[in-house]
Coordinates of C-alpha atoms in Angstrom, one line a residue:
M176 CA -16.7 -36.9 20.1
D177 CA -19.9 -37.6 18.1
D178 CA -20.2 -36.5 14.4
F179 CA -22.4 -33.5 15.2
M180 CA -19.9 -32.0 17.6
A181 CA -17.0 -32.9 15.3
A182 CA -18.7 -31.1 12.4
R183 CA -19.3 -28.0 14.6
S184 CA -15.7 -28.1 16.0
Q185 CA -14.2 -28.4 12.5
M186 CA -16.3 -25.4 11.3
A187 CA -15.4 -23.4 14.4
M188 CA -11.7 -24.2 14.0
S189 CA -11.7 -23.3 10.3
L190 CA -13.5 -20.1 10.8
G191 CA -11.3 -19.2 13.8
F192 CA -8.2 -19.4 11.6
H193 CA -9.8 -17.9 8.5
I194 CA -11.1 -14.9 10.2
I195 CA -7.6 -13.8 11.1
F196 CA -6.3 -14.4 7.6
S197 CA -9.2 -12.5 6.0
C198 CA -9.1 -9.6 8.5
V199 CA -5.4 -9.1 7.8
G200 CA -6.2 -9.3 4.1
M201 CA -8.9 -6.6 4.5
V202 CA -6.6 -4.1 6.3
M203 CA -2.9 -4.6 5.4
P204 CA -3.3 -3.5 1.7
F205 CA -4.6 -0.1 3.0
L206 CA -1.4 0.3 5.2
M207 CA 0.6 -0.7 2.1
A208 CA -1.2 1.8 -0.1
F209 CA -0.9 4.6 2.5
S210 CA 2.9 4.0 2.8
H211 CA 3.1 4.0 -1.0
Y212 CA 1.3 7.3 -1.1
K213 CA 3.7 8.8 1.4
Y214 CA 6.6 7.6 -0.8
L215 CA 5.1 9.2 -3.9
T216 CA 4.5 12.5 -2.2
T217 CA 7.7 12.8 -0.1
K218 CA 10.2 10.8 -2.2
D219 CA 11.5 9.3 1.0
E220 CA 13.0 5.9 0.1
V221 CA 12.2 4.5 3.5
Y222 CA 8.5 4.6 2.7
K223 CA 9.3 2.8 -0.6
G224 CA 11.1 0.0 1.3
L225 CA 8.2 -0.1 3.9
T226 CA 5.7 -0.5 1.1
K227 CA 7.6 -3.3 -0.5
A228 CA 8.0 -5.1 2.9
W229 CA 4.3 -4.8 3.6
S230 CA 3.4 -5.9 0.1
K231 CA 5.3 -9.2 0.7
G232 CA 3.3 -9.8 3.8
V233 CA 0.1 -9.0 1.9
A234 CA 1.0 -11.6 -0.7
I235 CA 1.8 -14.3 1.9
L236 CA -1.5 -13.7 3.8
F237 CA -3.5 -13.4 0.5
A238 CA -2.3 -16.9 -0.5
T239 CA -3.1 -18.3 2.9
G240 CA -6.5 -16.7 3.0
A241 CA -7.3 -18.1 -0.4
V242 CA -6.4 -21.6 0.8
S243 CA -8.4 -21.4 4.0
G244 CA -11.4 -19.8 2.2
T245 CA -11.4 -22.6 -0.4
M246 CA -11.4 -25.2 2.4
L247 CA -14.3 -23.4 4.1
S248 CA -16.4 -23.5 0.9
F249 CA -15.9 -27.2 0.6
E250 CA -16.7 -27.7 4.3
L251 CA -20.1 -26.0 3.9
G252 CA -21.1 -28.5 1.4
L253 CA -19.5 -31.6 3.0
L254 CA -20.5 -30.9 6.6
W255 CA -23.8 -29.2 6.2
P256 CA -25.5 -30.6 3.0
K257 CA -29.1 -29.9 4.1
F258 CA -28.2 -26.3 4.9
M259 CA -26.6 -25.8 1.5
E260 CA -29.5 -27.6 -0.3
H261 CA -32.0 -25.0 0.9
A262 CA -29.9 -22.0 1.6
G263 CA -27.5 -22.0 -1.4
P264 CA -30.1 -20.7 -3.9
I265 CA -31.1 -17.9 -1.4
F266 CA -27.8 -16.5 -0.2
G267 CA -25.6 -17.6 -3.0
M268 CA -25.3 -14.1 -4.5
P269 CA -22.9 -12.6 -2.0
F270 CA -20.7 -15.6 -2.4
S271 CA -20.7 -15.2 -6.1
L272 CA -19.9 -11.5 -5.8
E273 CA -17.2 -12.4 -3.3
G274 CA -15.6 -14.6 -5.9
T275 CA -15.5 -11.7 -8.3
A276 CA -13.9 -9.4 -5.7
F277 CA -11.4 -12.2 -5.0
F278 CA -10.4 -12.4 -8.7
I279 CA -10.1 -8.6 -8.9
E280 CA -7.9 -8.6 -5.8
A281 CA -5.7 -11.4 -7.3
I282 CA -5.1 -9.4 -10.5
A283 CA -4.5 -6.2 -8.7
I284 CA -2.0 -7.7 -6.2
G285 CA -0.1 -9.2 -9.2
F286 CA 0.1 -5.8 -10.9
F287 CA 1.2 -4.2 -7.7
L288 CA 3.9 -6.7 -6.8
Y289 CA 5.5 -6.8 -10.3
G290 CA 4.6 -3.2 -11.4
W291 CA 7.5 -1.3 -9.8
E292 CA 9.2 0.8 -12.4
K293 CA 7.0 -0.7 -15.1
F294 CA 3.7 1.2 -14.7
N295 CA 2.8 4.8 -14.3
K296 CA 3.5 5.5 -10.6
W297 CA 0.0 6.6 -9.8
F298 CA -1.6 3.7 -11.7
H299 CA 0.7 1.4 -9.7
W300 CA -0.5 3.0 -6.5
F301 CA -4.1 2.7 -7.6
C302 CA -3.5 -1.1 -8.0
G303 CA -2.6 -1.2 -4.3
V304 CA -5.8 0.7 -3.4
V305 CA -7.8 -1.8 -5.5
V306 CA -6.2 -4.7 -3.5
G307 CA -7.5 -3.1 -0.4
V308 CA -11.0 -2.2 -1.7
S309 CA -11.6 -5.6 -3.2
G310 CA -10.3 -7.4 -0.1
L311 CA -12.6 -5.2 2.1
A312 CA -15.5 -6.0 -0.3
S313 CA -14.8 -9.7 0.0
G314 CA -15.0 -9.6 3.7
I315 CA -18.2 -7.5 3.7
L316 CA -19.9 -9.9 1.2
V317 CA -19.0 -13.0 3.3
V318 CA -20.3 -11.3 6.4
A319 CA -23.5 -10.5 4.5
A320 CA -24.0 -14.2 3.9
N321 CA -23.4 -14.9 7.6
A322 CA -25.8 -12.1 8.6
W323 CA -28.5 -13.9 6.5
M324 CA -28.1 -16.9 8.8
N325 CA -28.8 -14.6 11.8
S326 CA -31.6 -12.6 10.0
P327 CA -33.1 -14.8 7.3
A328 CA -34.8 -12.7 4.5
G329 CA -35.6 -12.9 0.8
F330 CA -37.9 -15.9 0.8
D331 CA -41.2 -17.3 2.1
Y332 CA -41.0 -20.4 4.3
I333 CA -44.3 -22.3 3.7
N334 CA -44.9 -25.9 4.7
G335 CA -41.2 -26.6 4.9
Q336 CA -40.6 -25.1 1.4
Y337 CA -38.4 -22.1 0.5
L338 CA -40.5 -20.1 -2.0
N339 CA -40.5 -16.7 -3.7
I340 CA -36.7 -16.3 -3.4
D341 CA -35.3 -12.8 -3.7
P342 CA -31.5 -12.9 -3.6
I343 CA -31.2 -9.1 -3.3
K344 CA -33.3 -9.0 -0.1
A345 CA -31.5 -12.0 1.2
M346 CA -28.1 -10.2 0.8
F347 CA -29.3 -6.9 2.2
N348 CA -31.0 -8.4 5.2
E349 CA -31.5 -6.5 8.5
A350 CA -28.3 -7.8 10.0
W351 CA -25.8 -7.2 7.2
F352 CA -25.0 -3.6 7.9
P353 CA -24.5 -3.9 11.7
Q354 CA -22.4 -7.0 11.3
A355 CA -20.4 -5.7 8.3
F356 CA -19.7 -2.4 10.0
H357 CA -18.7 -3.9 13.3
M358 CA -16.5 -6.6 11.6
T359 CA -14.7 -4.0 9.4
V360 CA -14.0 -1.7 12.4
A361 CA -12.7 -4.7 14.4
A362 CA -10.5 -5.8 11.5
F363 CA -8.8 -2.4 11.4
A364 CA -8.3 -2.3 15.1
A365 CA -7.0 -5.9 15.3
T366 CA -4.6 -5.7 12.4
G367 CA -3.5 -2.2 13.2
F368 CA -2.5 -3.1 16.8
A369 CA -0.8 -6.3 15.7
V370 CA 1.3 -4.5 13.1
A371 CA 2.0 -1.5 15.3
G372 CA 3.1 -3.8 18.2
I373 CA 5.6 -5.7 16.0
H374 CA 7.2 -2.5 14.8
A375 CA 7.2 -1.1 18.4
L376 CA 9.1 -4.3 19.4
M377 CA 11.7 -3.6 16.7
I378 CA 12.1 0.0 17.9
L379 CA 12.7 -1.2 21.5
K380 CA 15.3 -3.6 20.2
K381 CA 16.9 -0.6 18.4
R382 CA 16.7 -2.2 15.0
N383 CA 16.3 0.0 11.9
I384 CA 14.7 2.7 14.1
S385 CA 13.8 5.1 11.3
F386 CA 12.2 2.4 9.2
H387 CA 10.2 0.9 12.1
T388 CA 9.1 4.3 13.5
K389 CA 7.5 5.2 10.2
A390 CA 5.8 1.8 10.1
F391 CA 4.7 2.1 13.7
R392 CA 3.1 5.6 13.2
I393 CA 1.1 4.4 10.1
S394 CA -0.2 1.2 11.6
A395 CA -0.9 2.8 15.0
G396 CA -3.0 5.4 13.2
F397 CA -5.1 2.7 11.6
A398 CA -5.3 0.8 14.9
I399 CA -6.6 3.9 16.7
F400 CA -9.2 4.6 14.0
G401 CA -10.6 1.1 14.5
A402 CA -10.4 1.2 18.3
L403 CA -12.2 4.5 18.7
L404 CA -14.9 3.5 16.2
A405 CA -15.5 0.2 17.9
P406 CA -17.9 1.5 20.5
I407 CA -20.1 3.1 17.8
S408 CA -20.1 0.0 15.6
G409 CA -20.7 -2.2 18.7
D410 CA -23.7 0.0 19.7
V411 CA -25.2 -0.4 16.3
A412 CA -24.7 -4.2 16.4
A413 CA -26.1 -4.5 19.9
K414 CA -29.2 -2.6 19.1
S415 CA -29.7 -4.8 16.0
V416 CA -29.3 -8.0 18.1
A417 CA -31.8 -6.7 20.7
K418 CA -34.4 -6.2 17.9
R419 CA -33.8 -9.4 15.9
Q420 CA -32.4 -11.9 18.4
P421 CA -33.5 -11.0 22.0
I422 CA -32.5 -14.4 23.2
K423 CA -28.9 -13.9 22.0
L424 CA -28.8 -10.5 23.9
A425 CA -30.1 -12.2 27.0
A426 CA -27.3 -14.9 26.7
M427 CA -24.7 -12.2 26.2
E428 CA -25.6 -10.6 29.4
A429 CA -26.7 -13.8 31.2
H430 CA -30.0 -12.0 31.7
F431 CA -32.5 -14.5 33.0
E432 CA -35.4 -12.3 34.2
T433 CA -37.4 -10.0 32.0
E434 CA -37.3 -6.5 33.5
K435 CA -37.6 -2.8 32.8
G436 CA -34.5 -0.7 33.5
A437 CA -32.3 -3.8 33.0
S438 CA -28.8 -3.7 34.4
F439 CA -25.6 -4.1 32.4
V440 CA -23.6 -7.0 33.7
I441 CA -19.9 -6.9 34.2
G442 CA -18.2 -10.2 34.9
G443 CA -20.1 -12.8 36.8
I444 CA -20.6 -16.6 36.5
P445 CA -23.8 -17.8 34.8
D446 CA -25.6 -20.6 36.6
E447 CA -28.0 -22.1 34.0
E448 CA -29.3 -24.8 36.3
N449 CA -30.6 -22.2 38.9
E450 CA -31.2 -19.5 36.2
Q451 CA -29.1 -16.8 37.8
I452 CA -25.7 -15.1 37.5
K453 CA -23.4 -15.0 40.5
Y454 CA -20.6 -12.5 41.5
A455 CA -21.5 -10.0 38.8
I456 CA -21.2 -6.2 38.9
K457 CA -24.5 -4.7 37.8
V458 CA -24.8 -1.2 36.4
P459 CA -28.5 -0.2 36.8
K460 CA -30.6 0.5 33.7
V461 CA -27.6 0.6 31.3
L462 CA -28.5 -2.5 29.4
S463 CA -32.0 -1.1 28.6
F464 CA -30.4 2.1 27.3
L465 CA -27.8 0.3 25.2
A466 CA -30.4 -2.1 23.7
W467 CA -33.2 0.4 23.1
G468 CA -31.9 3.9 23.8
D469 CA -34.3 4.1 26.8
F470 CA -33.2 3.7 30.4
D471 CA -36.6 2.2 31.4
A472 CA -37.1 0.0 28.4
E473 CA -38.0 -3.7 28.9
V474 CA -35.3 -6.3 28.1
K475 CA -36.5 -9.9 27.8
G476 CA -34.8 -12.5 29.9
L477 CA -33.9 -16.1 29.0
K478 CA -36.9 -17.4 31.0
D479 CA -39.2 -15.9 28.3
F480 CA -37.9 -18.4 25.8
P481 CA -38.1 -22.3 25.6
K482 CA -35.1 -23.8 27.2
D483 CA -34.3 -25.9 24.2
E484 CA -33.8 -22.7 22.2
W485 CA -31.2 -21.3 24.7
P486 CA -27.7 -21.0 23.3
P487 CA -24.8 -22.1 25.6
V488 CA -25.2 -19.2 28.0
A489 CA -21.8 -19.4 29.7
V490 CA -19.9 -19.6 26.4
V491 CA -21.7 -16.6 25.0
H492 CA -21.5 -14.5 28.2
Y493 CA -17.8 -15.1 28.7
A494 CA -17.0 -14.4 25.0
F495 CA -19.0 -11.2 25.2
Q496 CA -17.1 -10.1 28.4
I497 CA -13.8 -10.9 26.8
M498 CA -14.7 -8.9 23.7
I499 CA -15.8 -5.9 25.8
F500 CA -12.7 -6.1 28.0
F501 CA -10.1 -6.1 25.2
G502 CA -12.1 -3.6 23.2
T503 CA -12.1 -1.2 26.1
V504 CA -8.4 -1.6 26.7
M505 CA -7.7 -0.9 23.0
M506 CA -9.9 2.2 23.2
G507 CA -7.9 3.4 26.2
I508 CA -4.6 2.9 24.3
G509 CA -6.2 4.8 21.4
A510 CA -7.0 7.7 23.7
L511 CA -3.4 7.7 25.0
Y512 CA -2.0 7.7 21.5
L513 CA -4.2 10.7 20.6
I514 CA -2.9 12.5 23.7
A515 CA 0.6 11.7 22.7
S516 CA 0.2 12.8 19.1
F517 CA -1.2 16.2 19.9
W518 CA -0.1 17.2 23.4
K519 CA 2.6 14.8 24.7
K520 CA 4.8 14.1 21.7
H521 CA 7.7 12.9 23.9
W522 CA 5.6 9.9 25.0
L523 CA 5.9 8.5 21.4
T524 CA 9.6 7.5 22.0
K525 CA 9.2 6.4 25.7
S526 CA 9.8 2.7 26.3
W527 CA 6.6 2.3 28.4
F528 CA 4.6 3.7 25.5
L529 CA 6.1 1.3 23.0
K530 CA 5.8 -1.6 25.4
M531 CA 2.1 -0.9 25.7
F532 CA 1.7 -1.6 22.0
V533 CA 3.8 -4.7 22.2
V534 CA 1.6 -6.1 24.9
A535 CA -1.4 -5.2 22.9
I536 CA -0.3 -7.3 19.8
P537 CA -2.9 -10.1 20.3
F538 CA -5.6 -8.0 21.9
G539 CA -7.5 -7.2 18.7
Y540 CA -7.6 -10.8 17.5
I541 CA -8.7 -12.1 20.9
A542 CA -11.5 -9.6 20.9
L543 CA -12.3 -10.5 17.2
E544 CA -12.4 -14.3 18.0
A545 CA -14.6 -13.6 21.1
G546 CA -17.0 -11.4 19.1
W547 CA -17.3 -14.1 16.4
T548 CA -18.0 -16.7 19.1
V549 CA -20.8 -14.4 20.4
T550 CA -22.3 -14.2 16.9
E551 CA -22.1 -17.9 16.0
V552 CA -22.6 -19.6 19.3
G553 CA -25.3 -17.1 20.3
R554 CA -27.3 -18.2 17.3
Q555 CA -27.5 -21.8 18.4
P556 CA -29.3 -24.1 18.2
W557 CA -30.2 -22.6 14.8
I558 CA -28.1 -22.6 11.7
I559 CA -30.8 -20.5 10.0
Y560 CA -32.2 -18.5 12.9
G561 CA -35.8 -19.6 13.7
I562 CA -36.1 -21.9 10.7
M563 CA -33.5 -24.7 10.6
R564 CA -31.7 -26.2 13.5
T565 CA -28.0 -26.9 13.3
I566 CA -28.4 -30.6 14.1
D567 CA -30.9 -31.0 11.2
A568 CA -28.3 -29.7 8.7
V569 CA -25.3 -31.9 9.6
T570 CA -24.1 -34.6 7.2
P571 CA -25.3 -38.2 7.9
M572 CA -21.9 -39.5 6.9
P573 CA -19.9 -41.1 9.8
G574 CA -16.3 -40.5 10.8
I575 CA -16.4 -36.7 10.8
Q576 CA -14.0 -36.5 13.7
Y577 CA -11.2 -37.8 11.5
S578 CA -11.9 -34.9 9.1
F579 CA -11.7 -32.5 12.1
Y580 CA -8.3 -33.9 13.1
F581 CA -7.0 -33.6 9.6
F582 CA -8.2 -30.1 9.0
T583 CA -6.8 -29.0 12.4
L584 CA -3.4 -30.3 11.3
V585 CA -3.7 -28.5 8.0
F586 CA -4.5 -25.1 9.7
L587 CA -1.8 -25.5 12.3
S588 CA 0.7 -26.2 9.6
L589 CA -0.5 -23.2 7.6
S590 CA -0.1 -21.0 10.7
L591 CA 3.5 -22.3 11.4
I592 CA 4.4 -21.6 7.7
I593 CA 3.0 -18.1 7.9
V594 CA 4.9 -17.3 11.1
F595 CA 8.1 -18.6 9.5
L596 CA 7.6 -16.6 6.3
L597 CA 6.7 -13.4 8.2
L598 CA 9.7 -13.7 10.6
R599 CA 11.9 -14.2 7.5
Q600 CA 10.6 -11.0 6.0
I601 CA 11.2 -9.1 9.2
K602 CA 14.8 -10.4 9.3
M603 CA 15.3 -9.3 5.6
V604 CA 14.4 -5.6 6.4
P605 CA 18.0 -4.4 6.6
K606 CA 19.1 -5.9 3.3
L607 CA 16.0 -5.4 1.2
Y608 CA 13.8 -2.7 2.5
D609 CA 15.7 -0.1 4.6
P610 CA 17.9 2.3 2.6
T611 CA 19.2 3.9 5.7
D612 CA 20.8 0.6 6.8
P613 CA 24.5 0.0 5.9
N614 CA 23.6 -3.5 4.8
Y615 CA 20.9 -2.3 2.3
N616 CA 21.0 -4.0 -1.1
P617 CA 17.7 -4.2 -2.9
K618 CA 19.0 -6.7 -5.3
T619 CA 19.7 -9.3 -2.6
K620 CA 17.6 -12.3 -3.1

């Protein structure tokens, strides 16, 4: 592995782990706050126990996200010094604001964890809401910085110089809203399904059924909210990509020929050498409509662009197909949940219904990782789209592969620690969090 590929691999691996930690951190506090609200309004002690259980998970993942985020900030400077030299002064504002949001989140989570019976009950609840809002703001601000890499703005690029810098325009670039909207919706769907699936599994095992049923209903509600909004946010994002990065759209669909009334491709195997896609199902004119809102609109093909500017077509296409597949499955599960909630309430306790959510535990995060791959790999070979190539930004220092191996070990270790801690929290539910269980003793350490 050469240094360039090692640097890219390390960044991909770090982002792949961090995106999961950060998305959980964006959504879990809202589940926690909603459960807390239910406790305050119903006085049901089960909701209090559920809130405390979820708050411990929020604390664990907050700490892990802080570690992985700090590592990423160092990696940007160490692996991509040329990029940071020029880009840092331009898109540094969202990172600075993200730091502020992070500190607010840290203070609020401290207040929430240690504020039971010490603060006014509604102020205590408000602290939990602040954890969620600041975590969500952190995620959106980081996505705004990434969106700038896909849609550079807020400066003039003249003779290799970055002049007339405007950090506000850089932060609110054309891509920030479509990316932030889609990312937020995906985070709610992914985290909601993962949490709902875990509690569904506990119900199937007949453990603390009252406790886990309440947890399942809350988290499934958040999951369905994200799953049903995903097509809307995805449409907004796709139209934005069609306008700003037509070559990325062409790679997503393995669309080689420019044509009007372009077909939407389902499946298929891209053949870059012969510039065609094989074994695909094509739905006539749908791509033109999705990209431009017009069934007869022209969609540019990859052949319209220099081949040295093509992203890895197969990787982008397969990732896009994976995202669409799992997103569609989650949307279908969401539709079934709505039917069950309003017309078929007896489904909610059926084993097949609960097993459906258990199977769907990883679906959201698979779709999330695939979508992130589309965003990042689809921008290649550019680190700043149309301005700076990725290979020109990498560090000249040798031995990057050893850094890649070390960071991979660190992230794998973090993941194992998280799994251990979360499993430990689940096992402690009867003693610490469920007042309906005969073993309940909230003072147990």
